[in-house]
């Protein structure tokens, strides 16, 4: 999964950052560029875009995602939850 590529694409669609929400539905196991993903999310948050991460659940509805990468995204301003 190339989450960074998807977030870059979404970022290109943002016209009014302070009125925009980018939602990432993922397990956050980045198969692309994790550092690039964190940089892009940082840029989005710094320009005022709300970034929401909806983390994956397993078959029994238990959270199942890369907690380290999700934590890095939270550190730069994203909101991440497993719901």
GROMACS .gro file of C-alpha atoms in nm:
model
   83
    1UNK     CA    1   0.000   0.000   0.000
    2UNK     CA    2   0.137   0.342  -0.096
    3UNK     CA    3  -0.041   0.567   0.152
    4UNK     CA    4   0.197   0.854   0.078
    5UNK     CA    5   0.095   0.851  -0.288
    6UNK     CA    6  -0.274   0.860  -0.196
    7UNK     CA    7  -0.226   1.146   0.051
    8UNK     CA    8  -0.023   1.342  -0.208
    9UNK     CA    9  -0.310   1.300  -0.453
   10UNK     CA   10  -0.564   1.418  -0.194
   11UNK     CA   11  -0.344   1.713  -0.100
   12UNK     CA   12  -0.339   1.825  -0.463
   13UNK     CA   13  -0.720   1.847  -0.452
   14UNK     CA   14  -0.728   2.080  -0.150
   15UNK     CA   15  -0.826   2.430  -0.258
   16UNK     CA   16  -0.928   2.582   0.075
   17UNK     CA   17  -0.704   2.424   0.341
   18UNK     CA   18  -0.880   2.566   0.646
   19UNK     CA   19  -1.213   2.436   0.515
   20UNK     CA   20  -1.087   2.093   0.407
   21UNK     CA   21  -1.068   1.750   0.567
   22UNK     CA   22  -0.849   1.470   0.433
   23UNK     CA   23  -0.960   1.130   0.561
   24UNK     CA   24  -0.718   0.838   0.544
   25UNK     CA   25  -0.871   0.494   0.597
   26UNK     CA   26  -0.578   0.260   0.643
   27UNK     CA   27  -0.387   0.005   0.846
   28UNK     CA   28  -0.094   0.250   0.827
   29UNK     CA   29   0.149  -0.023   0.720
   30UNK     CA   30   0.318   0.195   0.458
   31UNK     CA   31   0.453   0.009   0.157
   32UNK     CA   32   0.572   0.332  -0.002
   33UNK     CA   33   0.758   0.618   0.164
   34UNK     CA   34   0.670   0.653   0.535
   35UNK     CA   35   0.891   0.962   0.577
   36UNK     CA   36   0.723   1.123   0.276
   37UNK     CA   37   0.383   1.044   0.426
   38UNK     CA   38   0.474   1.212   0.754
   39UNK     CA   39   0.610   1.515   0.565
   40UNK     CA   40   0.295   1.548   0.354
   41UNK     CA   41   0.066   1.515   0.657
   42UNK     CA   42   0.280   1.777   0.833
   43UNK     CA   43   0.236   2.013   0.538
   44UNK     CA   44  -0.140   1.957   0.531
   45UNK     CA   45  -0.176   2.019   0.904
   46UNK     CA   46   0.046   2.327   0.896
   47UNK     CA   47  -0.166   2.483   0.622
   48UNK     CA   48  -0.478   2.428   0.832
   49UNK     CA   49  -0.622   2.115   0.672
   50UNK     CA   50  -0.778   1.867   0.913
   51UNK     CA   51  -0.629   1.521   0.864
   52UNK     CA   52  -0.828   1.229   1.004
   53UNK     CA   53  -0.686   0.878   1.013
   54UNK     CA   54  -0.933   0.593   1.052
   55UNK     CA   55  -0.727   0.292   1.152
   56UNK     CA   56  -0.811  -0.063   1.050
   57UNK     CA   57  -0.984  -0.322   1.263
   58UNK     CA   58  -0.942  -0.698   1.243
   59UNK     CA   59  -1.223  -0.952   1.194
   60UNK     CA   60  -1.317  -0.927   1.562
   61UNK     CA   61  -1.324  -0.545   1.559
   62UNK     CA   62  -0.992  -0.512   1.744
   63UNK     CA   63  -0.755  -0.234   1.633
   64UNK     CA   64  -0.502  -0.373   1.385
   65UNK     CA   65  -0.267  -0.108   1.246
   66UNK     CA   66   0.088   0.025   1.257
   67UNK     CA   67   0.075   0.214   1.585
   68UNK     CA   68   0.423   0.364   1.542
   69UNK     CA   69   0.343   0.532   1.211
   70UNK     CA   70   0.000   0.639   1.337
   71UNK     CA   71   0.168   0.796   1.642
   72UNK     CA   72   0.407   0.990   1.416
   73UNK     CA   73   0.110   1.127   1.224
   74UNK     CA   74  -0.056   1.233   1.548
   75UNK     CA   75   0.266   1.407   1.655
   76UNK     CA   76   0.251   1.626   1.343
   77UNK     CA   77  -0.114   1.719   1.389
   78UNK     CA   78  -0.333   1.442   1.246
   79UNK     CA   79  -0.617   1.285   1.442
   80UNK     CA   80  -0.608   0.903   1.434
   81UNK     CA   81  -0.856   0.659   1.580
   82UNK     CA   82  -0.954   0.296   1.540
   83UNK     CA   83  -1.330   0.307   1.519
   0.00000   0.00000   0.00000
